[in-house]
mmCIF file of N, CA, C and O and ligand atoms in Angstrom:
data_model
loop_
_atom_site.group_PDB
_atom_site.id
_atom_site.type_symbol
_atom_site.label_atom_id
_atom_site.label_comp_id
_atom_site.label_asym_id
_atom_site.label_seq_id
_atom_site.Cartn_x
_atom_site.Cartn_y
_atom_site.Cartn_z
ATOM 1 N N MET A 1 45.638 10.435 -20.752
ATOM 2 C CA MET A 1 44.264 10.923 -20.679
ATOM 3 C C MET A 1 43.440 10.303 -21.798
ATOM 4 O O MET A 1 43.909 10.119 -22.923
ATOM 5 N N GLY A 2 42.244 10.002 -21.471
ATOM 6 C CA GLY A 2 41.359 9.484 -22.506
ATOM 7 C C GLY A 2 40.941 10.603 -23.438
ATOM 8 O O GLY A 2 41.132 11.780 -23.151
ATOM 9 N N GLU A 3 40.352 10.219 -24.527
ATOM 10 C CA GLU A 3 39.931 11.253 -25.466
ATOM 11 C C GLU A 3 38.532 11.774 -25.154
ATOM 12 O O GLU A 3 38.140 12.801 -25.665
ATOM 13 N N ALA A 4 37.852 11.048 -24.288
ATOM 14 C CA ALA A 4 36.526 11.525 -23.905
ATOM 15 C C ALA A 4 36.666 12.500 -22.736
ATOM 16 O O ALA A 4 37.764 12.868 -22.357
ATOM 17 N N GLU A 5 35.562 12.902 -22.176
ATOM 18 C CA GLU A 5 35.550 13.759 -20.984
ATOM 19 C C GLU A 5 36.274 15.073 -21.232
ATOM 20 O O GLU A 5 37.034 15.536 -20.410
ATOM 21 N N ARG A 6 36.075 15.654 -22.375
ATOM 22 C CA ARG A 6 36.709 16.935 -22.613
ATOM 23 C C ARG A 6 35.695 18.073 -22.558
ATOM 24 O O ARG A 6 35.990 19.181 -23.012
ATOM 25 N N GLY A 7 34.562 17.755 -22.007
ATOM 26 C CA GLY A 7 33.582 18.823 -21.878
ATOM 27 C C GLY A 7 32.652 18.927 -23.073
ATOM 28 O O GLY A 7 31.630 19.579 -23.003
ATOM 29 N N GLU A 8 33.015 18.285 -24.156
ATOM 30 C CA GLU A 8 32.103 18.298 -25.291
ATOM 31 C C GLU A 8 31.096 17.182 -25.104
ATOM 32 O O GLU A 8 31.475 16.054 -24.864
ATOM 33 N N SER A 9 29.855 17.536 -25.219
ATOM 34 C CA SER A 9 28.869 16.489 -25.014
ATOM 35 C C SER A 9 28.808 15.610 -26.250
ATOM 36 O O SER A 9 28.829 16.093 -27.380
ATOM 37 N N ALA A 10 28.771 14.361 -25.999
ATOM 38 C CA ALA A 10 28.652 13.413 -27.105
ATOM 39 C C ALA A 10 27.308 13.641 -27.782
ATOM 40 O O ALA A 10 26.366 14.108 -27.154
ATOM 41 N N PRO A 11 27.241 13.343 -29.034
ATOM 42 C CA PRO A 11 25.947 13.493 -29.715
ATOM 43 C C PRO A 11 24.902 12.634 -29.049
ATOM 44 O O PRO A 11 25.166 11.489 -28.691
ATOM 45 N N ARG A 12 23.757 13.225 -28.829
ATOM 46 C CA ARG A 12 22.719 12.486 -28.138
ATOM 47 C C ARG A 12 21.462 12.479 -28.974
ATOM 48 O O ARG A 12 21.201 13.391 -29.740
ATOM 49 N N LEU A 13 20.736 11.416 -28.779
ATOM 50 C CA LEU A 13 19.468 11.293 -29.466
ATOM 51 C C LEU A 13 18.343 11.611 -28.494
ATOM 52 O O LEU A 13 18.352 11.133 -27.375
ATOM 53 N N ARG A 14 17.430 12.409 -28.959
ATOM 54 C CA ARG A 14 16.223 12.609 -28.165
ATOM 55 C C ARG A 14 15.141 11.708 -28.728
ATOM 56 O O ARG A 14 14.823 11.770 -29.899
ATOM 57 N N ILE A 15 14.614 10.893 -27.852
ATOM 58 C CA ILE A 15 13.570 9.965 -28.279
ATOM 59 C C ILE A 15 12.284 10.349 -27.552
ATOM 60 O O ILE A 15 12.292 10.578 -26.349
ATOM 61 N N SER A 16 11.219 10.436 -28.307
ATOM 62 C CA SER A 16 9.937 10.738 -27.681
ATOM 63 C C SER A 16 9.244 9.460 -27.252
ATOM 64 O O SER A 16 9.225 8.471 -27.983
ATOM 65 N N PHE A 17 8.704 9.521 -26.056
ATOM 66 C CA PHE A 17 7.881 8.421 -25.553
ATOM 67 C C PHE A 17 6.541 8.989 -25.140
ATOM 68 O O PHE A 17 6.459 10.093 -24.606
ATOM 69 N N TRP A 18 5.518 8.227 -25.369
ATOM 70 C CA TRP A 18 4.184 8.642 -24.948
ATOM 71 C C TRP A 18 3.588 7.588 -24.023
ATOM 72 O O TRP A 18 3.660 6.391 -24.305
ATOM 73 N N CYS A 19 2.970 8.075 -22.962
ATOM 74 C CA CYS A 19 2.271 7.143 -22.085
ATOM 75 C C CYS A 19 0.794 7.132 -22.466
ATOM 76 O O CYS A 19 0.344 7.896 -23.318
ATOM 77 N N SER A 20 0.048 6.258 -21.832
ATOM 78 C CA SER A 20 -1.356 6.117 -22.212
ATOM 79 C C SER A 20 -2.187 7.316 -21.770
ATOM 80 O O SER A 20 -3.348 7.429 -22.145
ATOM 81 N N ASN A 21 -1.619 8.204 -20.982
ATOM 82 C CA ASN A 21 -2.316 9.447 -20.652
ATOM 83 C C ASN A 21 -2.002 10.554 -21.648
ATOM 84 O O ASN A 21 -2.432 11.691 -21.476
ATOM 85 N N GLY A 22 -1.215 10.258 -22.662
ATOM 86 C CA GLY A 22 -0.898 11.254 -23.676
ATOM 87 C C GLY A 22 0.249 12.172 -23.304
ATOM 88 O O GLY A 22 0.498 13.150 -23.994
ATOM 89 N N HIS A 23 0.937 11.874 -22.214
ATOM 90 C CA HIS A 23 2.097 12.694 -21.861
ATOM 91 C C HIS A 23 3.262 12.318 -22.771
ATOM 92 O O HIS A 23 3.491 11.148 -23.044
ATOM 93 N N GLU A 24 3.977 13.326 -23.188
ATOM 94 C CA GLU A 24 5.173 13.059 -23.985
ATOM 95 C C GLU A 24 6.394 13.364 -23.140
ATOM 96 O O GLU A 24 6.439 14.377 -22.450
ATOM 97 N N THR A 25 7.336 12.480 -23.197
ATOM 98 C CA THR A 25 8.595 12.755 -22.529
ATOM 99 C C THR A 25 9.710 12.494 -23.521
ATOM 100 O O THR A 25 9.581 11.642 -24.394
ATOM 101 N N GLN A 26 10.762 13.257 -23.428
ATOM 102 C CA GLN A 26 11.839 13.137 -24.409
ATOM 103 C C GLN A 26 13.186 12.966 -23.737
ATOM 104 O O GLN A 26 14.000 13.883 -23.713
ATOM 105 N N PRO A 27 13.394 11.808 -23.182
ATOM 106 C CA PRO A 27 14.736 11.567 -22.640
ATOM 107 C C PRO A 27 15.739 11.523 -23.784
ATOM 108 O O PRO A 27 15.371 11.239 -24.929
ATOM 109 N N SER A 28 16.966 11.854 -23.481
ATOM 110 C CA SER A 28 17.984 11.780 -24.529
ATOM 111 C C SER A 28 18.939 10.642 -24.216
ATOM 112 O O SER A 28 19.183 10.311 -23.063
ATOM 113 N N PHE A 29 19.421 10.058 -25.248
ATOM 114 C CA PHE A 29 20.283 8.901 -25.106
ATOM 115 C C PHE A 29 21.573 9.137 -25.880
ATOM 116 O O PHE A 29 21.565 9.782 -26.929
ATOM 117 N N ALA A 30 22.638 8.611 -25.361
ATOM 118 C CA ALA A 30 23.865 8.637 -26.136
ATOM 119 C C ALA A 30 23.636 7.843 -27.414
ATOM 120 O O ALA A 30 22.838 6.920 -27.450
ATOM 121 N N ARG A 31 24.339 8.238 -28.428
ATOM 122 C CA ARG A 31 24.093 7.617 -29.728
ATOM 123 C C ARG A 31 24.267 6.108 -29.711
ATOM 124 O O ARG A 31 23.591 5.374 -30.405
ATOM 125 N N ASP A 32 25.217 5.680 -28.897
ATOM 126 C CA ASP A 32 25.474 4.240 -28.886
ATOM 127 C C ASP A 32 24.743 3.538 -27.741
ATOM 128 O O ASP A 32 24.950 2.366 -27.499
ATOM 129 N N ALA A 33 23.920 4.299 -27.049
ATOM 130 C CA ALA A 33 23.180 3.671 -25.961
ATOM 131 C C ALA A 33 22.006 2.883 -26.525
ATOM 132 O O ALA A 33 21.483 3.197 -27.590
ATOM 133 N N GLN A 34 21.614 1.900 -25.782
ATOM 134 C CA GLN A 34 20.465 1.137 -26.208
ATOM 135 C C GLN A 34 19.202 1.835 -25.713
ATOM 136 O O GLN A 34 19.054 2.101 -24.524
ATOM 137 N N VAL A 35 18.351 2.162 -26.647
ATOM 138 C CA VAL A 35 17.116 2.850 -26.282
ATOM 139 C C VAL A 35 16.100 1.803 -25.821
ATOM 140 O O VAL A 35 15.831 0.841 -26.545
ATOM 141 N N PRO A 36 15.576 1.996 -24.630
ATOM 142 C CA PRO A 36 14.635 0.996 -24.130
ATOM 143 C C PRO A 36 13.296 1.062 -24.858
ATOM 144 O O PRO A 36 12.950 2.077 -25.466
ATOM 145 N N ASP A 37 12.566 -0.013 -24.805
ATOM 146 C CA ASP A 37 11.255 -0.045 -25.447
ATOM 147 C C ASP A 37 10.265 0.851 -24.720
ATOM 148 O O ASP A 37 9.391 1.449 -25.327
ATOM 149 N N THR A 38 10.393 0.903 -23.441
ATOM 150 C CA THR A 38 9.465 1.736 -22.666
ATOM 151 C C THR A 38 10.256 2.616 -21.718
ATOM 152 O O THR A 38 11.397 2.323 -21.359
ATOM 153 N N TRP A 39 9.600 3.684 -21.328
ATOM 154 C CA TRP A 39 10.217 4.663 -20.438
ATOM 155 C C TRP A 39 9.154 5.041 -19.433
ATOM 156 O O TRP A 39 7.990 5.221 -19.818
ATOM 157 N N ASP A 40 9.520 5.176 -18.195
ATOM 158 C CA ASP A 40 8.509 5.571 -17.218
ATOM 159 C C ASP A 40 8.157 7.040 -17.387
ATOM 160 O O ASP A 40 9.034 7.898 -17.379
ATOM 161 N N CYS A 41 6.870 7.320 -17.551
ATOM 162 C CA CYS A 41 6.440 8.700 -17.688
ATOM 163 C C CYS A 41 6.757 9.455 -16.404
ATOM 164 O O CYS A 41 6.370 9.026 -15.324
ATOM 165 N N PRO A 42 7.490 10.571 -16.527
ATOM 166 C CA PRO A 42 7.851 11.308 -15.310
ATOM 167 C C PRO A 42 6.658 12.026 -14.686
ATOM 168 O O PRO A 42 6.727 12.470 -13.550
ATOM 169 N N ARG A 43 5.582 12.139 -15.433
ATOM 170 C CA ARG A 43 4.431 12.862 -14.899
ATOM 171 C C ARG A 43 3.448 11.974 -14.169
ATOM 172 O O ARG A 43 2.882 12.364 -13.158
ATOM 173 N N CYS A 44 3.199 10.792 -14.708
ATOM 174 C CA CYS A 44 2.229 9.920 -14.038
ATOM 175 C C CYS A 44 2.802 8.561 -13.668
ATOM 176 O O CYS A 44 2.147 7.798 -12.976
ATOM 177 N N GLY A 45 4.010 8.271 -14.108
ATOM 178 C CA GLY A 45 4.627 7.015 -13.713
ATOM 179 C C GLY A 45 4.208 5.831 -14.564
ATOM 180 O O GLY A 45 4.698 4.727 -14.363
ATOM 181 N N PHE A 46 3.311 6.073 -15.521
ATOM 182 C CA PHE A 46 2.910 4.981 -16.392
ATOM 183 C C PHE A 46 4.043 4.674 -17.363
ATOM 184 O O PHE A 46 4.843 5.550 -17.686
ATOM 185 N N PRO A 47 4.081 3.458 -17.856
ATOM 186 C CA PRO A 47 5.073 3.168 -18.885
ATOM 187 C C PRO A 47 4.725 3.917 -20.166
ATOM 188 O O PRO A 47 3.553 4.053 -20.514
ATOM 189 N N ALA A 48 5.719 4.416 -20.829
ATOM 190 C CA ALA A 48 5.521 5.144 -22.078
ATOM 191 C C ALA A 48 6.302 4.445 -23.176
ATOM 192 O O ALA A 48 7.363 3.886 -22.934
ATOM 193 N N GLY A 49 5.742 4.466 -24.364
ATOM 194 C CA GLY A 49 6.396 3.804 -25.489
ATOM 195 C C GLY A 49 6.618 4.773 -26.632
ATOM 196 O O GLY A 49 6.154 5.914 -26.607
ATOM 197 N N GLN A 50 7.337 4.299 -27.638
ATOM 198 C CA GLN A 50 7.675 5.194 -28.744
ATOM 199 C C GLN A 50 6.562 5.329 -29.771
ATOM 200 O O GLN A 50 6.619 6.188 -30.634
ATOM 201 N N ASP A 51 5.576 4.464 -29.695
ATOM 202 C CA ASP A 51 4.455 4.553 -30.631
ATOM 203 C C ASP A 51 3.345 5.390 -30.000
ATOM 204 O O ASP A 51 2.661 4.953 -29.084
ATOM 205 N N ARG A 52 3.222 6.603 -30.515
ATOM 206 C CA ARG A 52 2.294 7.537 -29.907
ATOM 207 C C ARG A 52 0.850 7.039 -29.926
ATOM 208 O O ARG A 52 0.063 7.294 -29.022
ATOM 209 N N ASP A 53 0.504 6.343 -30.992
ATOM 210 C CA ASP A 53 -0.876 5.886 -31.130
ATOM 211 C C ASP A 53 -1.146 4.585 -30.401
ATOM 212 O O ASP A 53 -2.271 4.132 -30.342
ATOM 213 N N ASN A 54 -0.115 4.001 -29.914
ATOM 214 C CA ASN A 54 -0.302 2.702 -29.270
ATOM 215 C C ASN A 54 0.589 2.597 -28.035
ATOM 216 O O ASN A 54 1.515 1.804 -27.993
ATOM 217 N N PRO A 55 0.325 3.446 -27.063
ATOM 218 C CA PRO A 55 1.181 3.450 -25.864
ATOM 219 C C PRO A 55 0.978 2.168 -25.065
ATOM 220 O O PRO A 55 -0.046 1.490 -25.219
ATOM 221 N N PRO A 56 1.934 1.836 -24.255
ATOM 222 C CA PRO A 56 1.795 0.623 -23.435
ATOM 223 C C PRO A 56 0.623 0.749 -22.472
ATOM 224 O O PRO A 56 0.240 1.861 -22.088
ATOM 225 N N ASP A 57 0.078 -0.391 -22.129
ATOM 226 C CA ASP A 57 -1.007 -0.377 -21.164
ATOM 227 C C ASP A 57 -0.511 0.121 -19.817
ATOM 228 O O ASP A 57 0.607 -0.180 -19.428
ATOM 229 N N PRO A 58 -1.350 0.856 -19.140
ATOM 230 C CA PRO A 58 -0.964 1.256 -17.783
ATOM 231 C C PRO A 58 -0.888 0.026 -16.896
ATOM 232 O O PRO A 58 -1.503 -0.996 -17.191
ATOM 233 N N PRO A 59 -0.115 0.120 -15.840
ATOM 234 C CA PRO A 59 -0.025 -1.033 -14.937
ATOM 235 C C PRO A 59 -1.390 -1.346 -14.346
ATOM 236 O O PRO A 59 -2.197 -0.439 -14.120
ATOM 237 N N ARG A 60 -1.649 -2.605 -14.162
ATOM 238 C CA ARG A 60 -2.938 -2.970 -13.587
ATOM 239 C C ARG A 60 -2.998 -2.519 -12.143
ATOM 240 O O ARG A 60 -2.162 -2.870 -11.338
ATOM 241 N N THR A 61 -3.998 -1.740 -11.876
ATOM 242 C CA THR A 61 -4.162 -1.305 -10.494
ATOM 243 C C THR A 61 -5.467 -1.872 -9.976
ATOM 244 O O THR A 61 -6.532 -1.369 -10.293
ATOM 245 N N GLU A 62 -5.355 -2.937 -9.264
ATOM 246 C CA GLU A 62 -6.554 -3.527 -8.708
ATOM 247 C C GLU A 62 -6.904 -2.783 -7.438
ATOM 248 O O GLU A 62 -6.038 -2.443 -6.650
ATOM 249 N N PRO A 63 -8.185 -2.539 -7.281
ATOM 250 C CA PRO A 63 -8.593 -1.885 -6.039
ATOM 251 C C PRO A 63 -8.203 -2.746 -4.858
ATOM 252 O O PRO A 63 -8.256 -3.970 -4.924
ATOM 253 N N TYR A 64 -7.789 -2.092 -3.836
ATOM 254 C CA TYR A 64 -7.367 -2.811 -2.649
ATOM 255 C C TYR A 64 -8.528 -3.589 -2.067
ATOM 256 O O TYR A 64 -9.618 -3.071 -1.914
ATOM 257 N N LYS A 65 -8.268 -4.845 -1.820
ATOM 258 C CA LYS A 65 -9.324 -5.669 -1.219
ATOM 259 C C LYS A 65 -8.915 -6.029 0.193
ATOM 260 O O LYS A 65 -7.775 -6.417 0.430
ATOM 261 N N THR A 66 -9.857 -5.928 1.063
ATOM 262 C CA THR A 66 -9.556 -6.347 2.421
ATOM 263 C C THR A 66 -9.527 -7.859 2.480
ATOM 264 O O THR A 66 -10.039 -8.552 1.612
ATOM 265 N N HIS A 67 -8.942 -8.342 3.505
ATOM 266 C CA HIS A 67 -8.910 -9.781 3.702
ATOM 267 C C HIS A 67 -10.332 -10.339 3.733
ATOM 268 O O HIS A 67 -10.623 -11.370 3.144
ATOM 269 N N LEU A 68 -11.196 -9.619 4.377
ATOM 270 C CA LEU A 68 -12.577 -10.087 4.483
ATOM 271 C C LEU A 68 -13.236 -10.181 3.108
ATOM 272 O O LEU A 68 -13.985 -11.116 2.846
ATOM 273 N N ALA A 69 -12.923 -9.247 2.227
ATOM 274 C CA ALA A 69 -13.500 -9.298 0.887
ATOM 275 C C ALA A 69 -13.062 -10.560 0.169
ATOM 276 O O ALA A 69 -13.857 -11.217 -0.503
ATOM 277 N N TYR A 70 -11.806 -10.909 0.321
ATOM 278 C CA TYR A 70 -11.329 -12.146 -0.291
ATOM 279 C C TYR A 70 -12.055 -13.331 0.298
ATOM 280 O O TYR A 70 -12.479 -14.243 -0.400
ATOM 281 N N VAL A 71 -12.170 -13.308 1.611
ATOM 282 C CA VAL A 71 -12.837 -14.425 2.282
ATOM 283 C C VAL A 71 -14.249 -14.560 1.748
ATOM 284 O O VAL A 71 -14.716 -15.648 1.441
ATOM 285 N N ARG A 72 -14.945 -13.455 1.611
ATOM 286 C CA ARG A 72 -16.334 -13.516 1.154
ATOM 287 C C ARG A 72 -16.413 -14.020 -0.281
ATOM 288 O O ARG A 72 -17.374 -14.669 -0.649
ATOM 289 N N GLU A 73 -15.412 -13.689 -1.087
ATOM 290 C CA GLU A 73 -15.453 -14.156 -2.463
ATOM 291 C C GLU A 73 -15.257 -15.656 -2.542
ATOM 292 O O GLU A 73 -15.854 -16.329 -3.360
ATOM 293 N N ARG A 74 -14.384 -16.151 -1.741
ATOM 294 C CA ARG A 74 -13.948 -17.517 -1.929
ATOM 295 C C ARG A 74 -14.764 -18.514 -1.139
ATOM 296 O O ARG A 74 -14.786 -19.682 -1.456
ATOM 297 N N ARG A 75 -15.356 -18.085 -0.081
ATOM 298 C CA ARG A 75 -15.963 -19.053 0.822
ATOM 299 C C ARG A 75 -17.473 -18.874 0.880
ATOM 300 O O ARG A 75 -17.993 -17.833 0.529
ATOM 301 N N SER A 76 -18.093 -19.860 1.347
ATOM 302 C CA SER A 76 -19.515 -19.710 1.642
ATOM 303 C C SER A 76 -19.656 -18.730 2.807
ATOM 304 O O SER A 76 -18.709 -18.450 3.527
ATOM 305 N N ASP A 77 -20.847 -18.247 2.984
ATOM 306 C CA ASP A 77 -21.063 -17.303 4.079
ATOM 307 C C ASP A 77 -20.683 -17.910 5.426
ATOM 308 O O ASP A 77 -20.069 -17.272 6.259
ATOM 309 N N ALA A 78 -21.064 -19.153 5.599
ATOM 310 C CA ALA A 78 -20.809 -19.787 6.894
ATOM 311 C C ALA A 78 -19.311 -19.864 7.152
ATOM 312 O O ALA A 78 -18.839 -19.507 8.229
ATOM 313 N N ASP A 79 -18.582 -20.322 6.133
ATOM 314 C CA ASP A 79 -17.135 -20.389 6.286
ATOM 315 C C ASP A 79 -16.567 -19.012 6.572
ATOM 316 O O ASP A 79 -15.712 -18.837 7.424
ATOM 317 N N GLY A 80 -17.067 -18.048 5.814
ATOM 318 C CA GLY A 80 -16.566 -16.689 5.977
ATOM 319 C C GLY A 80 -16.777 -16.190 7.393
ATOM 320 O O GLY A 80 -15.893 -15.576 7.983
ATOM 321 N N GLU A 81 -17.937 -16.478 7.925
ATOM 322 C CA GLU A 81 -18.198 -16.007 9.284
ATOM 323 C C GLU A 81 -17.295 -16.688 10.288
ATOM 324 O O GLU A 81 -16.813 -16.070 11.232
ATOM 325 N N ALA A 82 -17.073 -17.962 10.081
ATOM 326 C CA ALA A 82 -16.193 -18.686 10.995
ATOM 327 C C ALA A 82 -14.790 -18.091 10.941
ATOM 328 O O ALA A 82 -14.153 -17.869 11.965
ATOM 329 N N ILE A 83 -14.334 -17.814 9.717
ATOM 330 C CA ILE A 83 -12.989 -17.254 9.572
ATOM 331 C C ILE A 83 -12.926 -15.855 10.159
ATOM 332 O O ILE A 83 -11.956 -15.476 10.815
ATOM 333 N N LEU A 84 -13.986 -15.107 9.933
ATOM 334 C CA LEU A 84 -14.030 -13.761 10.496
ATOM 335 C C LEU A 84 -13.982 -13.820 12.015
ATOM 336 O O LEU A 84 -13.243 -13.083 12.654
ATOM 337 N N ALA A 85 -14.764 -14.722 12.570
ATOM 338 C CA ALA A 85 -14.778 -14.851 14.025
ATOM 339 C C ALA A 85 -13.388 -15.200 14.539
ATOM 340 O O ALA A 85 -12.921 -14.649 15.534
ATOM 341 N N GLU A 86 -12.737 -16.097 13.809
ATOM 342 C CA GLU A 86 -11.402 -16.487 14.221
ATOM 343 C C GLU A 86 -10.429 -15.311 14.125
ATOM 344 O O GLU A 86 -9.616 -15.078 15.015
ATOM 345 N N ALA A 87 -10.586 -14.566 13.030
ATOM 346 C CA ALA A 87 -9.695 -13.421 12.849
ATOM 347 C C ALA A 87 -9.909 -12.389 13.961
ATOM 348 O O ALA A 87 -8.951 -11.836 14.506
ATOM 349 N N LEU A 88 -11.158 -12.162 14.280
ATOM 350 C CA LEU A 88 -11.451 -11.198 15.345
ATOM 351 C C LEU A 88 -10.896 -11.692 16.680
ATOM 352 O O LEU A 88 -10.347 -10.925 17.471
ATOM 353 N N ALA A 89 -11.042 -12.973 16.899
ATOM 354 C CA ALA A 89 -10.528 -13.553 18.141
ATOM 355 C C ALA A 89 -9.025 -13.371 18.220
ATOM 356 O O ALA A 89 -8.473 -13.039 19.274
ATOM 357 N N LYS A 90 -8.360 -13.566 17.082
ATOM 358 C CA LYS A 90 -6.907 -13.372 17.067
ATOM 359 C C LYS A 90 -6.564 -11.918 17.374
ATOM 360 O O LYS A 90 -5.633 -11.642 18.119
ATOM 361 N N LEU A 91 -7.345 -11.031 16.773
ATOM 362 C CA LEU A 91 -7.094 -9.611 17.017
ATOM 363 C C LEU A 91 -7.211 -9.292 18.492
ATOM 364 O O LEU A 91 -6.483 -8.490 19.042
ATOM 365 N N ARG A 92 -8.171 -9.913 19.096
ATOM 366 C CA ARG A 92 -8.398 -9.644 20.516
ATOM 367 C C ARG A 92 -7.440 -10.413 21.413
ATOM 368 O O ARG A 92 -7.494 -10.280 22.629
ATOM 369 N N GLY A 93 -6.656 -11.281 20.816
ATOM 370 C CA GLY A 93 -5.708 -12.044 21.597
ATOM 371 C C GLY A 93 -6.324 -13.213 22.323
ATOM 372 O O GLY A 93 -5.832 -13.668 23.342
ATOM 373 N N GLU A 94 -7.437 -13.692 21.779
ATOM 374 C CA GLU A 94 -8.120 -14.785 22.452
ATOM 375 C C GLU A 94 -7.596 -16.145 22.022
ATOM 376 O O GLU A 94 -7.977 -17.154 22.573
ATOM 377 N N ILE A 95 -6.798 -16.160 20.968
ATOM 378 C CA ILE A 95 -6.277 -17.456 20.527
ATOM 379 C C ILE A 95 -4.789 -17.516 20.821
ATOM 380 O O ILE A 95 -4.079 -16.572 20.493
HETATM 381 ZN ZN1 ZN B 1 2.020 10.099 -18.237
#
């Protein structure tokens, strides 16, 4: 039998992490475990770091853009209309 697994919990470290929303989470780690730099906040899912005053940036959440919005950004109006017409035609099964 090994000497571990006797029901005694190994000493654990509680490490506080803060996300950019100010949530604190305190996962515990085995003493010999490697503590990660960031931890996902269980409340909002943002990455949380050990520096309370300087939490990691939240993930970039770009507003969803429709295909047409991209087309309008990148192309001239005329091109955009042609592409839109083509897209609509495809939707209708005309191509
Ligand atoms: Zn959070």
